[in-house]
């Protein structure tokens, strides 16, 4: 809330776009920046960060399904110039999600919390909060194998079986539960031991700020613990770093061809044409090769080779040099596979 006040003071809400989710508060602007924000990005790094958000690389659950739609909804209200600038980042995020085939959604935070606590997914679970996060968590609890799943909300909800609905006013009188998870919004009051049913094994607080007070009589896993687990996992860090570099390649390619009539855009189109032709040739010679793997490997190789020269040409702001380099790749004479012997 202090950050909101600073944003309004710095440049007014009309000049920026807030992206607010249960785990995130981002502000996108073409003007001033908040001096006390813990992280800030400018230029291409800002676009890359935007793409990382959209692809779910900044999410607690890697590649979460919901975030790209949330980001696009937020940007729909942005000024037209900002929408145009952000379009390559959104497109790159969409391509990466399609490439990777991410299947996890925000409800998979339940998996991580149970793993941290060493608690099995069995018995009874109560989820407090009828928003998208609460419903996703309830769906995931069913998939994991909890035998009794109850979703508590202020308004009646139509829920798929076997999820049961309970009114918020009756939360404290519910039967004892093995696990309780809270997914309430930031304006909800914090809940204490007198507001909850008896919890036998674990309480999971997925709220921002925290939904549970310190007097809860059960071990508690909160978002801070989940984020710390993600941050300190070498395997997780390596995987996200690798995906970030792939996303950077996709974004740079999008930026280069965003003006399709530019020399760099023409060069990348010709390079891509050659790559596709060579993939087809390799498949004719070696039909046993996996198509998807071959496509991914060659695409990554080409992007690695052309990333640095393309970046330097764009930063040089020398149209004649860019046109000269691009002309080297023009298809003036067509080579066929037979010509190569």
XYZ file of N, CA and C in Angstrom, residues 15-213:
597
model
N -0.376 6.991 -16.227
C 0.800 6.774 -17.069
C 1.427 5.397 -16.894
N 0.813 4.535 -16.107
C 1.431 3.242 -15.866
C 0.374 2.151 -15.787
N 0.845 0.923 -15.859
C -0.039 -0.238 -15.812
C 0.365 -1.108 -14.628
N -0.507 -1.309 -13.653
C -0.187 -2.226 -12.559
C -0.555 -3.657 -12.933
N 0.299 -4.581 -12.571
C 0.017 -6.003 -12.735
C 0.006 -6.601 -11.331
N -1.178 -6.901 -10.815
C -1.324 -7.317 -9.430
C -1.904 -8.729 -9.390
N -1.173 -9.662 -8.797
C -1.683 -11.002 -8.552
C -1.432 -11.321 -7.082
N -1.798 -12.530 -6.655
C -1.629 -12.868 -5.245
C -0.171 -12.948 -4.840
N 0.752 -13.058 -5.778
C 2.167 -13.189 -5.447
C 3.033 -12.100 -6.083
N 2.409 -11.059 -6.619
C 3.192 -10.138 -7.445
C 2.570 -8.749 -7.449
N 3.441 -7.746 -7.470
C 2.996 -6.366 -7.699
C 4.006 -5.741 -8.639
N 3.623 -5.616 -9.907
C 4.509 -5.056 -10.932
C 3.884 -3.776 -11.470
N 4.730 -2.847 -11.869
C 4.252 -1.626 -12.511
C 5.037 -1.429 -13.796
N 4.324 -1.242 -14.902
C 4.943 -1.047 -16.213
C 4.651 0.379 -16.650
N 5.683 1.110 -17.014
C 5.498 2.499 -17.408
C 6.506 2.891 -18.473
N 6.153 3.883 -19.279
C 7.094 4.430 -20.258
C 7.758 5.683 -19.716
N 7.428 6.054 -18.492
C 7.960 7.293 -17.938
C 8.864 7.061 -16.755
N 8.574 7.739 -15.643
C 9.414 7.684 -14.451
C 9.345 6.302 -13.820
N 10.267 6.051 -12.885
C 10.260 4.780 -12.180
C 10.262 5.026 -10.682
N 9.793 4.045 -9.928
C 9.767 4.148 -8.473
C 11.162 3.930 -7.923
N 11.664 4.900 -7.204
C 13.051 4.807 -6.744
C 13.226 3.764 -5.652
N 12.171 3.443 -4.903
C 12.325 2.489 -3.805
C 11.878 1.082 -4.181
N 11.495 0.857 -5.425
C 11.107 -0.491 -5.834
C 12.304 -1.424 -5.664
N 12.100 -2.634 -5.127
C 13.239 -3.542 -4.905
C 13.933 -3.972 -6.190
N 13.190 -3.998 -7.298
C 13.796 -4.333 -8.594
C 13.205 -3.410 -9.655
N 14.032 -3.016 -10.589
C 13.521 -2.217 -11.710
C 14.335 -2.550 -12.955
N 13.700 -2.429 -14.112
C 14.327 -2.779 -15.386
C 14.008 -1.703 -16.405
N 14.917 -1.506 -17.350
C 14.709 -0.527 -18.410
C 15.063 -1.150 -19.754
N 14.475 -0.605 -20.807
C 14.819 -1.006 -22.161
C 14.561 -2.470 -22.432
N 15.520 -3.127 -23.092
C 15.353 -4.530 -23.465
C 15.210 -5.437 -22.248
N 15.910 -5.091 -21.154
C 15.793 -5.910 -19.939
C 14.386 -5.816 -19.363
N 13.758 -4.662 -19.509
C 12.377 -4.531 -19.043
C 11.448 -5.404 -19.879
N 11.667 -5.426 -21.186
C 10.860 -6.283 -22.054
C 11.101 -7.759 -21.745
N 12.362 -8.114 -21.469
C 12.658 -9.502 -21.121
C 11.978 -9.881 -19.812
N 12.006 -8.983 -18.836
C 11.335 -9.254 -17.566
C 9.833 -9.437 -17.783
N 9.267 -8.606 -18.642
C 7.839 -8.718 -18.963
C 7.544 -10.079 -19.602
N 8.425 -10.498 -20.499
C 8.255 -11.809 -21.132
C 8.384 -12.933 -20.099
N 9.321 -12.785 -19.157
C 9.492 -13.800 -18.112
C 8.242 -13.913 -17.248
N 7.628 -12.786 -16.939
C 6.383 -12.815 -16.174
C 5.323 -13.584 -16.957
N 5.151 -13.211 -18.230
C 4.116 -13.836 -19.051
C 4.320 -15.319 -19.258
N 5.575 -15.756 -19.324
C 5.874 -17.175 -19.533
C 5.822 -17.974 -18.238
N 5.674 -17.280 -17.115
C 5.621 -17.982 -15.840
C 6.976 -18.297 -15.247
N 8.036 -17.654 -15.747
C 9.365 -17.909 -15.203
C 9.592 -17.173 -13.891
N 8.760 -16.156 -13.625
C 8.850 -15.415 -12.365
C 7.817 -15.917 -11.358
N 7.056 -16.918 -11.724
C 5.983 -17.408 -10.867
C 6.486 -18.452 -9.891
N 5.763 -18.585 -8.794
C 6.085 -19.610 -7.809
C 6.023 -20.997 -8.437
N 4.976 -21.231 -9.235
C 4.833 -22.478 -9.992
C 5.319 -22.206 -11.404
N 6.403 -22.848 -11.802
C 7.033 -22.575 -13.092
C 6.050 -22.780 -14.241
N 5.906 -21.736 -15.082
C 5.045 -21.835 -16.252
C 3.568 -21.822 -15.946
N 3.171 -21.293 -14.793
C 1.765 -21.342 -14.393
C 0.849 -20.872 -15.524
N -0.292 -21.526 -15.631
C -1.179 -21.299 -16.770
C -1.851 -19.936 -16.740
N -2.086 -19.375 -15.554
C -2.944 -18.193 -15.451
C -2.260 -16.872 -15.783
N -0.945 -16.779 -15.569
C -0.299 -15.477 -15.543
C -0.311 -14.756 -16.888
N -0.172 -15.470 -17.999
C -0.142 -14.792 -19.291
C -1.460 -14.072 -19.549
N -2.580 -14.699 -19.228
C -3.869 -14.044 -19.386
C -4.008 -12.845 -18.475
N -3.508 -12.947 -17.245
C -3.573 -11.820 -16.317
C -2.749 -10.643 -16.843
N -1.586 -10.951 -17.388
C -0.723 -9.898 -17.921
C -1.362 -9.242 -19.134
N -1.921 -10.032 -20.030
C -2.561 -9.474 -21.220
C -3.769 -8.628 -20.842
N -4.512 -9.035 -19.837
C -5.655 -8.248 -19.378
C -5.195 -6.901 -18.839
N -4.102 -6.906 -18.066
C -3.576 -5.655 -17.523
C -3.110 -4.729 -18.644
N -2.409 -5.280 -19.634
C -1.882 -4.458 -20.727
C -2.971 -3.961 -21.662
N -4.123 -4.609 -21.660
C -5.225 -4.154 -22.519
C -5.655 -2.738 -22.156
N -5.417 -2.336 -20.897
C -5.785 -0.995 -20.458
C -4.642 0.011 -20.617
N -3.512 -0.424 -21.156
C -2.341 0.442 -21.295
C -2.514 1.395 -22.476
N -1.788 2.517 -22.465
C -1.769 3.389 -23.647
C -1.272 2.634 -24.875
N -1.732 3.043 -26.054
C -1.404 2.330 -27.290
C 0.101 2.163 -27.506
N 0.946 3.183 -27.270
C 2.391 2.988 -27.474
C 2.976 1.892 -26.574
N 2.489 1.814 -25.341
C 2.995 0.789 -24.436
C 2.523 -0.597 -24.866
N 1.303 -0.679 -25.376
C 0.814 -1.970 -25.879
C 1.657 -2.440 -27.051
N 2.008 -1.517 -27.947
C 2.821 -1.886 -29.114
C 4.215 -2.333 -28.675
N 4.804 -1.618 -27.715
C 6.148 -1.970 -27.251
C 6.168 -3.326 -26.554
N 5.105 -3.636 -25.841
C 5.083 -4.880 -25.070
C 4.677 -6.085 -25.907
N 4.152 -5.862 -27.103
C 3.664 -6.979 -27.925
C 4.729 -8.039 -28.197
N 5.986 -7.676 -28.545
C 6.992 -8.725 -28.763
C 7.252 -9.575 -27.520
N 7.191 -8.962 -26.330
C 7.409 -9.724 -25.094
C 6.287 -10.730 -24.871
N 5.059 -10.311 -25.112
C 3.912 -11.212 -24.956
C 4.004 -12.354 -25.966
N 4.378 -12.023 -27.203
C 4.496 -13.050 -28.238
C 5.585 -14.059 -27.898
N 6.727 -13.571 -27.410
C 7.828 -14.475 -27.046
C 7.414 -15.393 -25.891
N 6.702 -14.840 -24.916
C 6.236 -15.657 -23.785
C 5.290 -16.748 -24.266
N 4.420 -16.398 -25.188
C 3.458 -17.380 -25.712
C 4.185 -18.508 -26.442
N 5.212 -18.171 -27.218
C 5.972 -19.189 -27.953
C 6.687 -20.123 -26.981
N 7.317 -19.556 -25.931
C 8.037 -20.400 -24.973
C 7.080 -21.353 -24.261
N 5.921 -20.860 -23.879
C 4.957 -21.725 -23.191
C 4.517 -22.857 -24.115
N 4.356 -22.541 -25.394
C 3.962 -23.579 -26.346
C 5.109 -24.581 -26.548
N 6.323 -24.088 -26.640
C 7.481 -24.968 -26.810
C 7.633 -25.935 -25.637
N 7.509 -25.398 -24.429
C 7.793 -26.185 -23.232
C 6.624 -27.064 -22.819
N 5.427 -26.727 -23.283
C 4.260 -27.527 -22.927
C 3.980 -27.536 -21.431
N 4.137 -26.388 -20.763
C 3.862 -26.304 -19.331
C 2.431 -26.753 -19.049
N 2.260 -27.553 -18.026
C 0.926 -28.048 -17.673
C 0.505 -27.650 -16.264
N 1.399 -27.078 -15.479
C 1.068 -26.764 -14.092
C 0.351 -25.415 -13.985
N -0.515 -25.313 -12.995
C -1.226 -24.068 -12.723
C -0.924 -23.634 -11.291
N -1.511 -22.510 -10.867
C -1.181 -21.941 -9.565
C -1.474 -22.900 -8.419
N -2.446 -23.784 -8.600
C -2.787 -24.730 -7.550
C -1.676 -25.689 -7.198
N -0.664 -25.814 -8.064
C 0.459 -26.711 -7.789
C 1.336 -26.194 -6.647
N 1.066 -24.981 -6.171
C 1.752 -24.518 -4.960
C 1.467 -25.459 -3.797
N 0.312 -26.112 -3.836
C -0.028 -27.094 -2.804
C 0.994 -28.230 -2.778
N 1.416 -28.703 -3.948
C 2.428 -29.764 -4.019
C 3.698 -29.356 -3.289
N 4.164 -28.127 -3.566
C 5.421 -27.651 -2.993
C 5.315 -27.521 -1.477
N 4.178 -27.021 -1.003
C 3.999 -26.849 0.445
C 3.997 -28.202 1.155
N 3.294 -29.165 0.584
C 3.259 -30.500 1.190
C 4.649 -31.131 1.208
N 5.414 -30.903 0.140
C 6.765 -31.476 0.064
C 7.679 -30.862 1.109
N 7.583 -29.529 1.298
C 8.402 -28.864 2.312
C 8.121 -29.437 3.695
N 6.836 -29.646 3.997
C 6.445 -30.104 5.326
C 6.551 -31.619 5.488
N 6.718 -32.341 4.369
C 6.765 -33.788 4.454
C 5.431 -34.399 4.846
N 4.348 -33.761 4.410
C 2.995 -34.219 4.739
C 2.389 -34.895 3.514
N 1.833 -36.089 3.649
C 1.238 -36.770 2.491
C -0.090 -36.142 2.078
N -0.435 -36.301 0.813
C -1.701 -35.786 0.281
C -2.788 -36.822 0.521
N -3.321 -36.820 1.733
C -4.348 -37.800 2.081
C -5.231 -37.236 3.183
N -6.395 -37.814 3.322
C -7.308 -37.382 4.372
C -8.134 -36.176 3.961
N -8.391 -35.293 4.909
C -9.279 -34.154 4.706
C -8.461 -32.869 4.535
N -8.894 -32.013 3.590
C -8.280 -30.697 3.411
C -9.379 -29.652 3.283
N -9.165 -28.505 3.914
C -10.066 -27.362 3.824
C -9.308 -26.225 3.153
N -9.876 -25.666 2.092
C -9.278 -24.528 1.393
C -10.159 -23.322 1.634
N -9.578 -22.240 2.123
C -10.321 -21.035 2.466
C -10.061 -19.978 1.403
N -11.096 -19.610 0.664
C -10.971 -18.603 -0.389
C -11.613 -19.085 -1.674
N -12.596 -18.330 -2.150
C -13.341 -18.760 -3.328
C -12.858 -18.161 -4.630
N -11.708 -17.476 -4.632
C -11.171 -16.903 -5.859
C -10.499 -17.944 -6.732
N -9.897 -17.507 -7.844
C -9.235 -18.451 -8.756
C -8.180 -19.305 -8.066
N -7.385 -18.709 -7.155
C -6.345 -19.477 -6.477
C -6.961 -20.553 -5.595
N -8.019 -20.211 -4.882
C -8.673 -21.199 -4.031
C -9.250 -22.343 -4.830
N -9.913 -22.028 -5.936
C -10.516 -23.084 -6.746
C -9.450 -23.976 -7.380
N -8.371 -23.367 -7.855
C -7.285 -24.160 -8.433
C -6.652 -25.078 -7.388
N -6.486 -24.568 -6.178
C -5.904 -25.376 -5.113
C -6.815 -26.550 -4.771
N -8.124 -26.302 -4.766
C -9.076 -27.380 -4.486
C -9.019 -28.442 -5.581
N -8.944 -28.012 -6.832
C -8.856 -28.969 -7.939
C -7.586 -29.811 -7.823
N -6.490 -29.153 -7.442
C -5.233 -29.879 -7.316
C -5.289 -30.858 -6.151
N -5.968 -30.471 -5.071
C -6.102 -31.375 -3.920
C -6.822 -32.657 -4.319
N -7.828 -32.539 -5.169
C -8.537 -33.719 -5.669
C -7.589 -34.586 -6.477
N -6.822 -33.957 -7.373
C -5.883 -34.714 -8.216
C -4.827 -35.433 -7.382
N -4.414 -34.811 -6.295
C -3.357 -35.401 -5.467
C -3.855 -36.587 -4.644
N -5.157 -36.652 -4.425
C -5.683 -37.817 -3.720
C -6.299 -37.565 -2.359
N -6.517 -36.302 -1.958
C -7.229 -36.044 -0.709
C -8.637 -36.626 -0.817
N -9.059 -37.320 0.217
C -10.355 -38.015 0.162
C -11.533 -37.090 0.413
N -11.295 -35.959 1.079
C -12.360 -35.014 1.384
C -11.831 -33.606 1.153
N -12.413 -32.886 0.204
C -11.953 -31.542 -0.155
C -13.107 -30.572 0.028
N -12.922 -29.580 0.896
C -13.949 -28.581 1.169
C -13.406 -27.197 0.828
N -14.171 -26.439 0.071
C -13.792 -25.067 -0.285
C -14.706 -24.107 0.472
N -14.114 -23.201 1.221
C -14.857 -22.236 2.037
C -14.833 -20.884 1.337
N -16.005 -20.283 1.137
C -16.099 -18.992 0.469
C -17.258 -18.194 1.050
N -17.253 -16.906 0.791
C -18.304 -16.040 1.313
C -19.602 -16.200 0.536
N -19.491 -16.534 -0.745
C -20.693 -16.709 -1.569
C -20.776 -18.153 -2.052
N -21.972 -18.686 -2.215
C -22.110 -20.056 -2.723
C -21.474 -20.189 -4.107
N -20.823 -21.309 -4.337
C -20.149 -21.559 -5.609
C -20.616 -22.886 -6.191
N -20.693 -22.925 -7.525
C -20.961 -24.187 -8.212
C -19.622 -24.882 -8.415
N -19.393 -25.959 -7.702
C -18.091 -26.631 -7.705
C -18.217 -28.031 -8.285
N -17.201 -28.473 -9.002
C -17.240 -29.835 -9.543
C -17.079 -30.867 -8.429
N -17.706 -31.999 -8.609
C -17.527 -33.080 -7.633
C -16.080 -33.584 -7.698
N -15.519 -34.002 -6.580
C -16.128 -34.177 -5.258
C -15.901 -33.000 -4.318
N -15.563 -31.798 -4.832
C -15.300 -30.649 -3.970
C -16.609 -30.205 -3.315
N -16.570 -30.009 -1.999
C -17.740 -29.565 -1.253
C -17.614 -28.087 -0.920
N -18.752 -27.404 -0.843
C -18.767 -25.985 -0.479
C -19.172 -25.821 0.974
N -18.550 -24.852 1.673
C -18.947 -24.482 3.031
C -18.906 -22.957 3.139
N -19.873 -22.354 3.826
C -19.887 -20.897 3.962
C -18.799 -20.405 4.910
N -18.291 -19.217 4.627
C -17.201 -18.655 5.421
C -17.601 -18.496 6.882
N -18.851 -18.154 7.115
C -19.306 -17.957 8.487
C -19.252 -19.213 9.333
N -19.236 -20.372 8.694
C -19.187 -21.619 9.447
C -17.823 -22.258 9.483
N -16.779 -21.504 9.169
C -15.438 -22.071 9.082
C -14.993 -22.709 10.397
N -15.167 -21.991 11.495
C -14.668 -22.486 12.775
C -15.378 -23.753 13.226
N -16.606 -23.975 12.763
C -17.382 -25.133 13.214
C -17.219 -26.346 12.307
N -16.381 -26.273 11.292
C -16.145 -27.425 10.425
C -15.447 -28.533 11.212
N -15.599 -29.791 10.785
C -14.887 -30.883 11.454
C -13.379 -30.690 11.342
N -12.642 -31.307 12.255
C -11.187 -31.190 12.216
C -10.652 -31.667 10.877
N -9.543 -31.093 10.468
C -8.999 -31.369 9.143
C -7.512 -31.693 9.238
N -7.029 -32.478 8.303
C -5.605 -32.802 8.274
C -4.773 -31.619 7.784
N -5.262 -30.969 6.719
C -4.549 -29.832 6.130
C -5.540 -28.702 5.913
N -5.091 -27.477 6.138
C -5.905 -26.289 5.822
C -5.038 -25.325 5.021
N -5.573 -24.817 3.922
C -4.848 -23.864 3.081
C -5.689 -22.608 2.902
N -5.075 -21.442 3.046
C -5.789 -20.178 2.877
C -5.319 -19.480 1.613
N -6.282 -18.955 0.860
C -6.000 -18.255 -0.402
C -6.841 -16.992 -0.454
N -6.789 -16.185 0.590
C -7.626 -14.987 0.691
C -6.898 -13.770 0.131
N -7.663 -12.772 -0.303
C -7.111 -11.543 -0.841
C -6.500 -10.663 0.226
N -5.844 -9.601 -0.204
C -5.069 -8.777 0.727
C -5.935 -7.975 1.681
N -7.219 -7.781 1.366
C -8.084 -7.016 2.267
C -8.762 -7.899 3.307
N -8.559 -9.202 3.238
C -9.199 -10.114 4.185
C -8.523 -10.017 5.549
N -9.289 -10.130 6.619
C -8.680 -10.109 7.954
C -7.886 -11.387 8.201
N -6.829 -11.278 8.998
C -6.033 -12.447 9.341
C -6.834 -13.368 10.258
N -6.657 -14.662 10.073
C -7.405 -15.659 10.835
C -6.534 -16.260 11.922
N -7.130 -16.457 13.097
C -6.421 -17.058 14.209
C -7.046 -18.370 14.621
N -6.550 -18.926 15.706
C -6.981 -20.247 16.133
C -8.479 -20.300 16.386
N -9.096 -19.204 16.876
C -10.523 -19.199 17.148
C -11.391 -19.126 15.912
N -10.793 -18.820 14.756
C -11.558 -18.692 13.504
C -11.536 -19.970 12.680
N -10.753 -20.964 13.081
C -10.466 -22.119 12.236
C -10.889 -23.422 12.902
N -11.142 -24.456 12.125
C -11.322 -25.782 12.709
C -9.989 -26.315 13.217
N -10.008 -27.380 13.965
C -8.771 -27.986 14.445
C -7.982 -28.535 13.251
N -6.676 -28.226 13.221
C -5.801 -28.652 12.130
C -4.836 -29.693 12.681
N -4.860 -30.875 12.148
C -4.056 -31.973 12.696
C -2.618 -32.003 12.199
N -2.384 -31.616 10.931
C -1.052 -31.815 10.362
C -0.383 -30.542 9.883
N -1.072 -29.747 9.068
C -0.379 -28.645 8.394
C -1.345 -27.534 8.013
N -0.884 -26.293 8.187
C -1.582 -25.110 7.668
C -0.714 -24.491 6.574
N -1.329 -24.139 5.463
C -0.613 -23.548 4.323
C -1.201 -22.167 4.068
N -0.377 -21.143 4.181
C -0.824 -19.756 4.010
C -0.338 -19.253 2.653
N -1.260 -19.181 1.694
C -0.914 -18.722 0.343
C -1.370 -17.288 0.105
N -1.588 -16.541 1.183
C -2.067 -15.166 1.064
C -0.957 -14.148 1.083
N -1.216 -12.976 0.479
C -0.326 -11.828 0.532
C -1.175 -10.590 0.815
N -1.045 -9.944 2.019
C -0.203 -10.382 3.141
C -0.734 -11.678 3.752
N -0.073 -12.145 4.796
C -0.409 -13.438 5.374
C -1.868 -13.481 5.851
N -2.475 -14.625 5.631
C -3.853 -14.836 6.060
C -3.951 -15.357 7.487
N -2.880 -15.986 7.996
C -2.936 -16.668 9.288
C -2.114 -15.928 10.348
N -2.689 -15.813 11.529
C -1.967 -15.205 12.643
C -1.005 -16.217 13.265
